mmCIF file of C-alpha atoms in Angstrom:
data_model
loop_
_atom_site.group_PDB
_atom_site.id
_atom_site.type_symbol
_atom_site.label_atom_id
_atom_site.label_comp_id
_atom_site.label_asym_id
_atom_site.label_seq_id
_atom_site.Cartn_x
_atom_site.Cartn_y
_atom_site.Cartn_z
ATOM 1 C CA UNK A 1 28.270 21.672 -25.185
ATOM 2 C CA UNK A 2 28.646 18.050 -25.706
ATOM 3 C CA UNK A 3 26.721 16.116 -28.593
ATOM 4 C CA UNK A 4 23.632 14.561 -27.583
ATOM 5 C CA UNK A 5 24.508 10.617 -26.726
ATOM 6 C CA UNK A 6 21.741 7.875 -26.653
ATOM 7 C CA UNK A 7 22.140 5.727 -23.940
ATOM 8 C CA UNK A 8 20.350 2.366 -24.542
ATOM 9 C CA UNK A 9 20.460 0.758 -20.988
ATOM 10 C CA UNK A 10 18.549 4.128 -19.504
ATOM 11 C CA UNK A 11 16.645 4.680 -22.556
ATOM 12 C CA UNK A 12 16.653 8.262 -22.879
ATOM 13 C CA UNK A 13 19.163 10.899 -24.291
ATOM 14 C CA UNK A 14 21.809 12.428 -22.318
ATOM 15 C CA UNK A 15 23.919 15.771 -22.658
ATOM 16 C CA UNK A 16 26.430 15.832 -19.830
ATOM 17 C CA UNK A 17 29.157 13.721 -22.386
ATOM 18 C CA UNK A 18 30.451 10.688 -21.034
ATOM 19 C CA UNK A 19 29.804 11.442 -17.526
ATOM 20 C CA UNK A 20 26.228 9.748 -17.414
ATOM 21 C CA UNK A 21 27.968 5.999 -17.506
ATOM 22 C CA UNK A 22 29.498 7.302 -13.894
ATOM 23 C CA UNK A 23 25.978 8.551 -12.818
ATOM 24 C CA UNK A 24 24.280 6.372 -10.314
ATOM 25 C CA UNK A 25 20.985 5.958 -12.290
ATOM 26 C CA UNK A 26 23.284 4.181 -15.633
ATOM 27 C CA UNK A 27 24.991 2.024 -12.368
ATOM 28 C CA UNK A 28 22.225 0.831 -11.177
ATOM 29 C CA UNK A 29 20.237 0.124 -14.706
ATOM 30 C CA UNK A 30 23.433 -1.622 -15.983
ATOM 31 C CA UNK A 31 23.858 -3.879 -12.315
ATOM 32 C CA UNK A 32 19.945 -4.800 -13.055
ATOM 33 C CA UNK A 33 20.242 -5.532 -16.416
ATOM 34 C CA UNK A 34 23.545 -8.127 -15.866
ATOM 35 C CA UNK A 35 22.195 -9.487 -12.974
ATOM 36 C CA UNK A 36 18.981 -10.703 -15.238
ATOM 37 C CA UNK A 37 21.237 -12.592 -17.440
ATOM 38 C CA UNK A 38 23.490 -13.955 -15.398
ATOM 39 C CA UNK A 39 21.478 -17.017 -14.106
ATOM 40 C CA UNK A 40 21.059 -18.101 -17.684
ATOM 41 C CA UNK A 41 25.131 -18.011 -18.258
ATOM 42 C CA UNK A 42 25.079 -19.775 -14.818
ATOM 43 C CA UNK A 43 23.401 -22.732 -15.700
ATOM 44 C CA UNK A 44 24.621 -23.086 -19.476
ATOM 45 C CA UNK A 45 28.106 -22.955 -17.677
ATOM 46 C CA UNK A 46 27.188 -25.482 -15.747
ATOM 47 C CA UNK A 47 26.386 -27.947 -19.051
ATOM 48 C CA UNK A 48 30.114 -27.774 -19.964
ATOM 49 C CA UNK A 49 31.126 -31.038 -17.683
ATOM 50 C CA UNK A 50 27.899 -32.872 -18.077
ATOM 51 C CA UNK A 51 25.824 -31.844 -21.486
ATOM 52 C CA UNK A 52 22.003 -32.622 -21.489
ATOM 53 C CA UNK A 53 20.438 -34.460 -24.533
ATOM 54 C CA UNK A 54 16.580 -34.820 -24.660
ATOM 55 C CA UNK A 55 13.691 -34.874 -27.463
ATOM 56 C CA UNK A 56 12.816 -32.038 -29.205
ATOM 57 C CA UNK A 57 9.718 -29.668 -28.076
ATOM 58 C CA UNK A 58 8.540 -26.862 -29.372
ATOM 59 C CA UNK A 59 10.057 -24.955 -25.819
ATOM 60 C CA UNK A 60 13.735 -25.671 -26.849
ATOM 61 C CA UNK A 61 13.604 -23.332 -29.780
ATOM 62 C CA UNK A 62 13.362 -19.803 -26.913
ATOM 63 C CA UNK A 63 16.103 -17.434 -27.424
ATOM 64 C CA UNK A 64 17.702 -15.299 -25.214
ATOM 65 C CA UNK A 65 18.974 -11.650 -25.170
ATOM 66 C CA UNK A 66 22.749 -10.964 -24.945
ATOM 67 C CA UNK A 67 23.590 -7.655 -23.548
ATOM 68 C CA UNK A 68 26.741 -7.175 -24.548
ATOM 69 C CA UNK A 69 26.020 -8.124 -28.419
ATOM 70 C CA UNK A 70 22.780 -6.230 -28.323
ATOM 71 C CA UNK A 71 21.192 -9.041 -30.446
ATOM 72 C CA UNK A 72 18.937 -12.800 -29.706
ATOM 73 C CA UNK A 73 21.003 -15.656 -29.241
ATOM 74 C CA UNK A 74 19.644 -19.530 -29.454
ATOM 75 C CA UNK A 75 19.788 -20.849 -26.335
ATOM 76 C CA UNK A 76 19.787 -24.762 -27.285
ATOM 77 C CA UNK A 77 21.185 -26.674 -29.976
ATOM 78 C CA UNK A 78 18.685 -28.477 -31.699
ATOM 79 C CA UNK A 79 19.318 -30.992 -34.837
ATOM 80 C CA UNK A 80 16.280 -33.284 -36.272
ATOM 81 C CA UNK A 81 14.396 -34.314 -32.818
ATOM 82 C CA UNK A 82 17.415 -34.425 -30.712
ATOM 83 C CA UNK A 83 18.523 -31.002 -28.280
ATOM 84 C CA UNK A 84 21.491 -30.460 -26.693
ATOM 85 C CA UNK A 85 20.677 -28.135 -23.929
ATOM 86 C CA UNK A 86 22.615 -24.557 -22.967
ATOM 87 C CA UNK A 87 24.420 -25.831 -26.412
ATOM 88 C CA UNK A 88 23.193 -22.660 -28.311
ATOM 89 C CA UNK A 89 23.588 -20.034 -25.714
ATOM 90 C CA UNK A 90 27.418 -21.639 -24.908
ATOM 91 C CA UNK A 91 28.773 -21.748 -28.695
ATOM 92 C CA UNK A 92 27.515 -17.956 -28.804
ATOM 93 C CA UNK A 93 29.700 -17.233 -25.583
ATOM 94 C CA UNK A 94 33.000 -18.529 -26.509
ATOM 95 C CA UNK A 95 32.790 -16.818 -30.259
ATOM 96 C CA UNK A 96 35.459 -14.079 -30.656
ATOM 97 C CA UNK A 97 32.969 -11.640 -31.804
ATOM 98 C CA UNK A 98 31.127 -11.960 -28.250
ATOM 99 C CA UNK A 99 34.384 -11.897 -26.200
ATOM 100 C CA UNK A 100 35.482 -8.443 -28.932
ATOM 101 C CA UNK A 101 32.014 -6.729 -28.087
ATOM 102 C CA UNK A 102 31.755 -8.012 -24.234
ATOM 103 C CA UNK A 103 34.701 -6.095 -23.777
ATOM 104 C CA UNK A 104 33.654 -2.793 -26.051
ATOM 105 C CA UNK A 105 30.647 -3.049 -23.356
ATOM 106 C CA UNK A 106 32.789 -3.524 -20.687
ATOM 107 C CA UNK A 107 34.794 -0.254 -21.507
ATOM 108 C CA UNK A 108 31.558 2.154 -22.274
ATOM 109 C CA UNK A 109 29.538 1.510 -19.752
ATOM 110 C CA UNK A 110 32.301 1.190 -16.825
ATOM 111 C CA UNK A 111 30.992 -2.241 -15.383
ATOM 112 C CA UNK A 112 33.136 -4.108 -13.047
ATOM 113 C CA UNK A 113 35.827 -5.573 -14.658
ATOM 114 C CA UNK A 114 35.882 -8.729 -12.274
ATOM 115 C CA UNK A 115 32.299 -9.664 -13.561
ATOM 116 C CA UNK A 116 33.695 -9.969 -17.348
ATOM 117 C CA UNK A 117 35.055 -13.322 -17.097
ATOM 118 C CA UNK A 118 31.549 -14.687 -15.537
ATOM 119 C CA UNK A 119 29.551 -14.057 -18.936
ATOM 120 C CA UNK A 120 33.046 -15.469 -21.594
ATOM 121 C CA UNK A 121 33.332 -18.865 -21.921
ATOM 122 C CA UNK A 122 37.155 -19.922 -22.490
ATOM 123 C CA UNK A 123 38.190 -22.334 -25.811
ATOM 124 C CA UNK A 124 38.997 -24.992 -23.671
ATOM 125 C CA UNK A 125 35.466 -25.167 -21.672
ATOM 126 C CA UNK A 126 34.185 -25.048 -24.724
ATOM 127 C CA UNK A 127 35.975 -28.301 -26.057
ATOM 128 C CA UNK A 128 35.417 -29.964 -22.700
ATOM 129 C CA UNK A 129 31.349 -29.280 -23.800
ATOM 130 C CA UNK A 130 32.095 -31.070 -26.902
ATOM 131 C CA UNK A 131 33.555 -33.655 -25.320
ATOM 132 C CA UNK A 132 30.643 -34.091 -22.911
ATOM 133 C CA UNK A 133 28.141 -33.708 -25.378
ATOM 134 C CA UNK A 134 29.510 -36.547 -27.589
ATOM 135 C CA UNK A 135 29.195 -39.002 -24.586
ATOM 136 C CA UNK A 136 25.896 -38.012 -23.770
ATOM 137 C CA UNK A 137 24.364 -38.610 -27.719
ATOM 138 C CA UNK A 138 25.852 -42.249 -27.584
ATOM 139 C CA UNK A 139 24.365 -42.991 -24.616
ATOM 140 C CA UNK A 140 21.146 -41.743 -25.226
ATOM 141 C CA UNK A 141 21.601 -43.050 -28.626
ATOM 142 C CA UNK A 142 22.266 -46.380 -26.721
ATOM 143 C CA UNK A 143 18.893 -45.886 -24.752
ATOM 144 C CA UNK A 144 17.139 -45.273 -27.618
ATOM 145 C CA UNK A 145 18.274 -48.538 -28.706
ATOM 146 C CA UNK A 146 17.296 -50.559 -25.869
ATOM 147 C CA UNK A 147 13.416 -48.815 -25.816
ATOM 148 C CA UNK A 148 12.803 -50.151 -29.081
ATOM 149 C CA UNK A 149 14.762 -53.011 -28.742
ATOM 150 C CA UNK A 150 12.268 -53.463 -25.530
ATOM 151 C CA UNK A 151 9.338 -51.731 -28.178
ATOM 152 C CA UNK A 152 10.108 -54.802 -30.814
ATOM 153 C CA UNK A 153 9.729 -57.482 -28.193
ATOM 154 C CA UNK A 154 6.687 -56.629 -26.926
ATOM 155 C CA UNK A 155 5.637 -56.325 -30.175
ATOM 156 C CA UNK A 156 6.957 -59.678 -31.136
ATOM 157 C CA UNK A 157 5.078 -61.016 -28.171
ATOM 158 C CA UNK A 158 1.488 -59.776 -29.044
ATOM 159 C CA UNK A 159 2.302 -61.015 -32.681
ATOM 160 C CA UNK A 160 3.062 -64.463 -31.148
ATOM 161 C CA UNK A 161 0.337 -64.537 -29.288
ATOM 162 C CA UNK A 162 -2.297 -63.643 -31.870
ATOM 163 C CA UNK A 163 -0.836 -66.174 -34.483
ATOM 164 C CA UNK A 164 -1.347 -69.090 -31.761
ATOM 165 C CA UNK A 165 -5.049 -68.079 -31.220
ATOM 166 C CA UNK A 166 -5.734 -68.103 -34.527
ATOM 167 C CA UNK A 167 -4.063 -71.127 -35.279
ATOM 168 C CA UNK A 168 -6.286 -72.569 -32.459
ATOM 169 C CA UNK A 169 -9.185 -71.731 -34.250
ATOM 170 C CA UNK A 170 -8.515 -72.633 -37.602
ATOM 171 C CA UNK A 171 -6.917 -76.186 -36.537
ATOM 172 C CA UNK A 172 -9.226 -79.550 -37.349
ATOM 173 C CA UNK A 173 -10.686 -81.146 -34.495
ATOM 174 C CA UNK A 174 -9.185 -84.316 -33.984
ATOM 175 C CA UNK A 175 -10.628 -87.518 -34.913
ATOM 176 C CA UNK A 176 -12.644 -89.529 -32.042
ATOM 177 C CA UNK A 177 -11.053 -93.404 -30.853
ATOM 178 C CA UNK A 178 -13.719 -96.017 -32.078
ATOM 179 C CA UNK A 179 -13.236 -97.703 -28.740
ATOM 180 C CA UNK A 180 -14.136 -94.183 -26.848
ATOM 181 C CA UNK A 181 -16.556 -93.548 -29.128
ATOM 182 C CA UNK A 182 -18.170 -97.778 -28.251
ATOM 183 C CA UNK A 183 -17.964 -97.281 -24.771
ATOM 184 C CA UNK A 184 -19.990 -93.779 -25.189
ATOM 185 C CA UNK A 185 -22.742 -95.294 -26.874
ATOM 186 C CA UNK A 186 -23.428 -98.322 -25.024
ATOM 187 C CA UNK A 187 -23.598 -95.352 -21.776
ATOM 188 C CA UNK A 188 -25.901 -93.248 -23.495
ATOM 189 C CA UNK A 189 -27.972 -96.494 -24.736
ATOM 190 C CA UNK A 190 -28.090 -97.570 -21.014
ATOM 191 C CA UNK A 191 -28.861 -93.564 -19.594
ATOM 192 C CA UNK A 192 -31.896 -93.969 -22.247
ATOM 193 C CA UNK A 193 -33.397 -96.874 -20.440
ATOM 194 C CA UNK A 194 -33.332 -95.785 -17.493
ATOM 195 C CA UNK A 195 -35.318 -92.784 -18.658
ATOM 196 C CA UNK A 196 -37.630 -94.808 -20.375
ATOM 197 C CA UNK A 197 -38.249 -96.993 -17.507
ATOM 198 C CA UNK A 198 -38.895 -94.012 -15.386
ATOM 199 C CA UNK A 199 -40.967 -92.213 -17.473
ATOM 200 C CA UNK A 200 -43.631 -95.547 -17.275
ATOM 201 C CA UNK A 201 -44.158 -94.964 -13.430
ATOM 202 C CA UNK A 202 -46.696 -92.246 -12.660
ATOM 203 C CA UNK A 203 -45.284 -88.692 -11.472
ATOM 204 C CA UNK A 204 -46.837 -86.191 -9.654
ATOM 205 C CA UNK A 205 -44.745 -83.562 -11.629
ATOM 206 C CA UNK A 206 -46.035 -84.162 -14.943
ATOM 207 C CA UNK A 207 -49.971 -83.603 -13.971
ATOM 208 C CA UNK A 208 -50.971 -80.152 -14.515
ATOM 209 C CA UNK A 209 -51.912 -78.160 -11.616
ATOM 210 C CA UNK A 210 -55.185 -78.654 -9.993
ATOM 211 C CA UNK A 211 -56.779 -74.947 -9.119
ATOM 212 C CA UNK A 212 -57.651 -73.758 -5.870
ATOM 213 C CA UNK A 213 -61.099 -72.812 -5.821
ATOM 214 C CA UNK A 214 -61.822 -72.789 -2.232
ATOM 215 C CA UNK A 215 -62.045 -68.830 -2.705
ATOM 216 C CA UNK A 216 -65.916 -69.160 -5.044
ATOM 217 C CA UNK A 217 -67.138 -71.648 -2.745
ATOM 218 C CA UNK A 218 -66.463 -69.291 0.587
ATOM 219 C CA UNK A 219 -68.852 -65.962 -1.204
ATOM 220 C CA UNK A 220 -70.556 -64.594 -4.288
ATOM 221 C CA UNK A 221 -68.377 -65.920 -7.469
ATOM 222 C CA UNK A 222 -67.221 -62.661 -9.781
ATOM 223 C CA UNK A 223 -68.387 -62.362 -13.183
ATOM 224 C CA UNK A 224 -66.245 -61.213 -16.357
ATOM 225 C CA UNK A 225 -68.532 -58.453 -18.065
ATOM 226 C CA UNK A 226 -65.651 -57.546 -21.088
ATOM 227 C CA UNK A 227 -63.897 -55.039 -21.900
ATOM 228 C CA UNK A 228 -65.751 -51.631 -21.540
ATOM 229 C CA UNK A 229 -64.857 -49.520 -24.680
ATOM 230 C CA UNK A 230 -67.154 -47.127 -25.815
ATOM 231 C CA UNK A 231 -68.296 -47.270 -29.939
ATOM 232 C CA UNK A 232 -66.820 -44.111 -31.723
ATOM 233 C CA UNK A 233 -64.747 -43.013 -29.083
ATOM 234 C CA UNK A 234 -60.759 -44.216 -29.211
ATOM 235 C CA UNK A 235 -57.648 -44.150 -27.115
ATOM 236 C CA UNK A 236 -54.494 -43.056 -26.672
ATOM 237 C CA UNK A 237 -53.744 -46.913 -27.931
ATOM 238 C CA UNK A 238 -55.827 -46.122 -31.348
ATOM 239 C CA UNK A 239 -54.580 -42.791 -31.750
ATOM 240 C CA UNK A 240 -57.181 -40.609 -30.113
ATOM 241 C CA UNK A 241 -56.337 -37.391 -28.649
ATOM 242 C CA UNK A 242 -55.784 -37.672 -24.817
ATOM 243 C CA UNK A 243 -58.520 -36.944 -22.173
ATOM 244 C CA UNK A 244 -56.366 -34.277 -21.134
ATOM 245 C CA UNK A 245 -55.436 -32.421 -24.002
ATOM 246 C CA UNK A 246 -59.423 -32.237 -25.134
ATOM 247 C CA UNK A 247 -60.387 -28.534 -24.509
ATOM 248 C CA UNK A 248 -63.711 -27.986 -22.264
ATOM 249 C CA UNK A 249 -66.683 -26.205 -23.225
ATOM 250 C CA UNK A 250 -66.823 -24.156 -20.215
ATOM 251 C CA UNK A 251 -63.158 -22.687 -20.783
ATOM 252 C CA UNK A 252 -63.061 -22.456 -24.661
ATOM 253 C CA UNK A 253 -61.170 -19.644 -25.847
ATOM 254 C CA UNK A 254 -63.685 -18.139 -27.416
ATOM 255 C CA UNK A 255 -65.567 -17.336 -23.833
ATOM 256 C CA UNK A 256 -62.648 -16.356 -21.583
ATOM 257 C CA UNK A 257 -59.699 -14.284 -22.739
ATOM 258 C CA UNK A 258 -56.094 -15.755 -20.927
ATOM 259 C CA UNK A 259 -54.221 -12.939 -19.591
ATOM 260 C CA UNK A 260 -55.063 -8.484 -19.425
ATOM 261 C CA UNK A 261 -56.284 -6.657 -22.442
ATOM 262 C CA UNK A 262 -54.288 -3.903 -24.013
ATOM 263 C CA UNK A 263 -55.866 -1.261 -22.450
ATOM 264 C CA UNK A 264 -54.683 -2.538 -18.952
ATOM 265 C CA UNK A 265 -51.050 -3.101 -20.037
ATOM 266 C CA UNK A 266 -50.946 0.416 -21.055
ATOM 267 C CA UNK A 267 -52.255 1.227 -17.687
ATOM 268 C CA UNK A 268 -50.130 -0.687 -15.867
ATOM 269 C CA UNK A 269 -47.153 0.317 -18.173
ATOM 270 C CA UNK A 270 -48.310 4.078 -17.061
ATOM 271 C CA UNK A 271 -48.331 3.261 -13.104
ATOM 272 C CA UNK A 272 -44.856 1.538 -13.293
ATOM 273 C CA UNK A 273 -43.422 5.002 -15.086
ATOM 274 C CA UNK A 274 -45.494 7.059 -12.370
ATOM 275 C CA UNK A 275 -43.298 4.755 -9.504
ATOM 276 C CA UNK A 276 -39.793 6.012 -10.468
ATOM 277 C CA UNK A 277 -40.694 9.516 -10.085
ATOM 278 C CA UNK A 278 -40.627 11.180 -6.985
ATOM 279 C CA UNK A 279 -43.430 10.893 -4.369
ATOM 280 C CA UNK A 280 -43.410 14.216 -3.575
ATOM 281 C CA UNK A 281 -43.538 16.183 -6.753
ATOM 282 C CA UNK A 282 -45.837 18.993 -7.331
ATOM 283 C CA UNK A 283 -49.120 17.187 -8.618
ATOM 284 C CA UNK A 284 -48.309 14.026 -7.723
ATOM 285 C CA UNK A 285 -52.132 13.173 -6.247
ATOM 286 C CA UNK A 286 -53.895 15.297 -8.787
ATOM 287 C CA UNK A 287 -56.899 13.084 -9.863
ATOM 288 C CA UNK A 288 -56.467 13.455 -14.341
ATOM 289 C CA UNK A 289 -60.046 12.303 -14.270
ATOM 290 C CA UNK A 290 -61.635 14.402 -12.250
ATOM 291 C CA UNK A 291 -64.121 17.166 -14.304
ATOM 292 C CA UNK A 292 -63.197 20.369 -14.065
ATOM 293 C CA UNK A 293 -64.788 23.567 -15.345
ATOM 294 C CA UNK A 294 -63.538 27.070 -17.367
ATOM 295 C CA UNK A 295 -62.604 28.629 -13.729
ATOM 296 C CA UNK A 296 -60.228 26.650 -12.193
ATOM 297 C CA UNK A 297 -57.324 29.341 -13.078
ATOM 298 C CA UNK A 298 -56.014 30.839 -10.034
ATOM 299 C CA UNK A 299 -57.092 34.604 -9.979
ATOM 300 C CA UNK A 300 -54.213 36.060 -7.696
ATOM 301 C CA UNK A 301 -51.269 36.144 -9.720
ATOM 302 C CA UNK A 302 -52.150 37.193 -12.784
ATOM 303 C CA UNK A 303 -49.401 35.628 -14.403
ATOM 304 C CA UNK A 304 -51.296 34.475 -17.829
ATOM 305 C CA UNK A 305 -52.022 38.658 -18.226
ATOM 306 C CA UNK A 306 -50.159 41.026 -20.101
ATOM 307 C CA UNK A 307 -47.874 43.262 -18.086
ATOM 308 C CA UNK A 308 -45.282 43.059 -15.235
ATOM 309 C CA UNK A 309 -45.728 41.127 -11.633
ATOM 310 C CA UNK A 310 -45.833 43.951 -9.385
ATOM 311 C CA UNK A 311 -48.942 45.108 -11.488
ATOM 312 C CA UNK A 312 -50.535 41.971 -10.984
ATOM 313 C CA UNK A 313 -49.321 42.309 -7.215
ATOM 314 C CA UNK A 314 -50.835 45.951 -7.156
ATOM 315 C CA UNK A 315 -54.001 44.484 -8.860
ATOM 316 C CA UNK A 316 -54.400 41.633 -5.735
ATOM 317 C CA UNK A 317 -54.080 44.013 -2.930
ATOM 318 C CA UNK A 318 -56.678 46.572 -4.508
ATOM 319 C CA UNK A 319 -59.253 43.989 -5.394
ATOM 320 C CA UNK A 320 -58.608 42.666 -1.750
ATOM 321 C CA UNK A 321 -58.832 45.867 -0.151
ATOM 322 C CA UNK A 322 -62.456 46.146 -2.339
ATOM 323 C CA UNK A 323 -63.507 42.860 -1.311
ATOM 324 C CA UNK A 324 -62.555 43.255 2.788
ATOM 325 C CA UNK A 325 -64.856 46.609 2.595
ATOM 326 C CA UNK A 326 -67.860 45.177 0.840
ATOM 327 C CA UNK A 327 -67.883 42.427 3.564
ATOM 328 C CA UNK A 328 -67.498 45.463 6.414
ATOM 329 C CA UNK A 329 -70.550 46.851 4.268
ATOM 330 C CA UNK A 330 -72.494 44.071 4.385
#
């Protein structure tokens, strides 16, 4: 019997030798599990004419699994706040120590040997990357440039700007012609007599406003009485208590109590226990209330005597039989 073998892409443990990597279960699990990382080899091989360079985030730092090295590989390259995309994931691929175990992976599990070359990256890819990914940091090193090239203009601009305002403020006002400042007073001397000369001649506008009164004349005049306030009693303007907030005699507290007592709560708390049992249980309309006396035992079953049912039974039908033939009797 062969040695128990632990196979990691079925994940269980196997006794049949090395005949499980031709079963079709370890086929199927090993198609699945290449076919999940291909896409990413895909598009890092795909970086190796034209590499990406962009900002750093948080998101460039995900890893991904290699299945052939059983182990997490970067899959960007970052440095400082710059990222080379697929840069991580692509240096992993063309190391010799992923080509030496993609092919000890190759040989165990019996893949197809024309899929090996998709997930190895040859040397000279892998120079034309670093070729590619030189060009691309001086051009966005170069765009860089130009943003805060653009960034210090602006910049410069608002400065500018801000320093001629200020200087506009802070700059003497300059000092009046004497012939301007002639020819202005003689116009405001002659503006004044004209106003002056006006201001002699009678105008209806400056006469107060005679009032109608046609309104008395036509019935009975009003009369102001004053301001009704009543002595000892304030307002809401002095501070009084409002109207509506004074309690009445008729509905103090002490004469009517707001909402039940106790006693009906408890009652009411009873009936509300009484509604979620069923309507038709035995004693369901017995009055509690209701007076009763010492007799109100049933006398045919004798069930609160000493002794066995069929006595009691017995007992009924001879104490009926008595009863029928005192009533033939009588």
């Amino acid at each position: 019997m062969a040695p128990p073998q632990r196979c990691p892409l079925c994940r269980q443990t196997f006794f049949c030798g090395r005949g499980h990597v031709y079963s079709r279960k370890h086929q199927r699990q090993l198609k699945a599990a290449l076919e999940r990382l291909l896409p990413q080899v895909e598009a890092a091989r795909k970086a190796v004419r034209a590499a990406q360079v962009e900002r750093y985030v948080p998101e460039h730092d995900r890893c991904c699994w290699c299945l052939c090295c059983s182990c997490e590989v970067q899959k960007h390259l970052s440095h400082g706040n710059l990222t080379v995309l697929h840069g991580g994931l692509l240096e992993h691929l063309a190391s010799p120590e992923h080509k030496k175990a993609t092919n000890k992976f190759w040989w165990e599990n019996k893949a197809e040997v024309q899929m090996k070359e998709k997930f190895l990256i040859s040397p000279q890819d892998y120079a034309r990357f670093k070729k590619s990914m030189v060009k691309s940091l001086d051009s966005y090193e170069e765009k860089e440039d130009e943003v805060i090239k653009e960034m210090a203009a602006q910049i410069r601009e608002v400065e500018q700007s801000r320093q001629e305002v200020v200087r506009s403020v802070l700059e003497p006002q300059a000092e009046p012609d004497p012939e301007e400042s002639s020819s202005a007073l003689g116009s405001w001397k002659g503006r004044n007599s004209q106003v002056a000369s006006s201001s002699q001649q009678p105008s209806y506008l400056d006469q107060p406003p005679v009032p109608d009164l046609d309104w008395m004349e036509a019935g009975q005049p009003l009369t102001f009485i004053g301001h009704q306030d009543t002595p000892g009693v304030g307002n809401i303007h002095s501070g009084a208590t409002p109207p509506w907030m004074i309690p009445d005699e008729e509905h103090s507290p002490g004469n009517q109590q707001i909402g039940p007592s106790y006693e009906e709560f408890l009652k009411e708390k009873e009936k509300q226990k009484l509604k979620k049992l069923p309507p038709d249980r035995v004693g369901a309309n017995f009055d509690h209330s209701s007076s009763t006396s010492a007799g109100w035992l049933p006398s045919f079953g004798r069930v609160w005597n000493n002794g066995r049912r069929w006595q009691s039974r017995h007992q009924f039908k001879t104490e009926a039989a008595v009863r029928n033939k005192q009533k033939e009797k009588s």
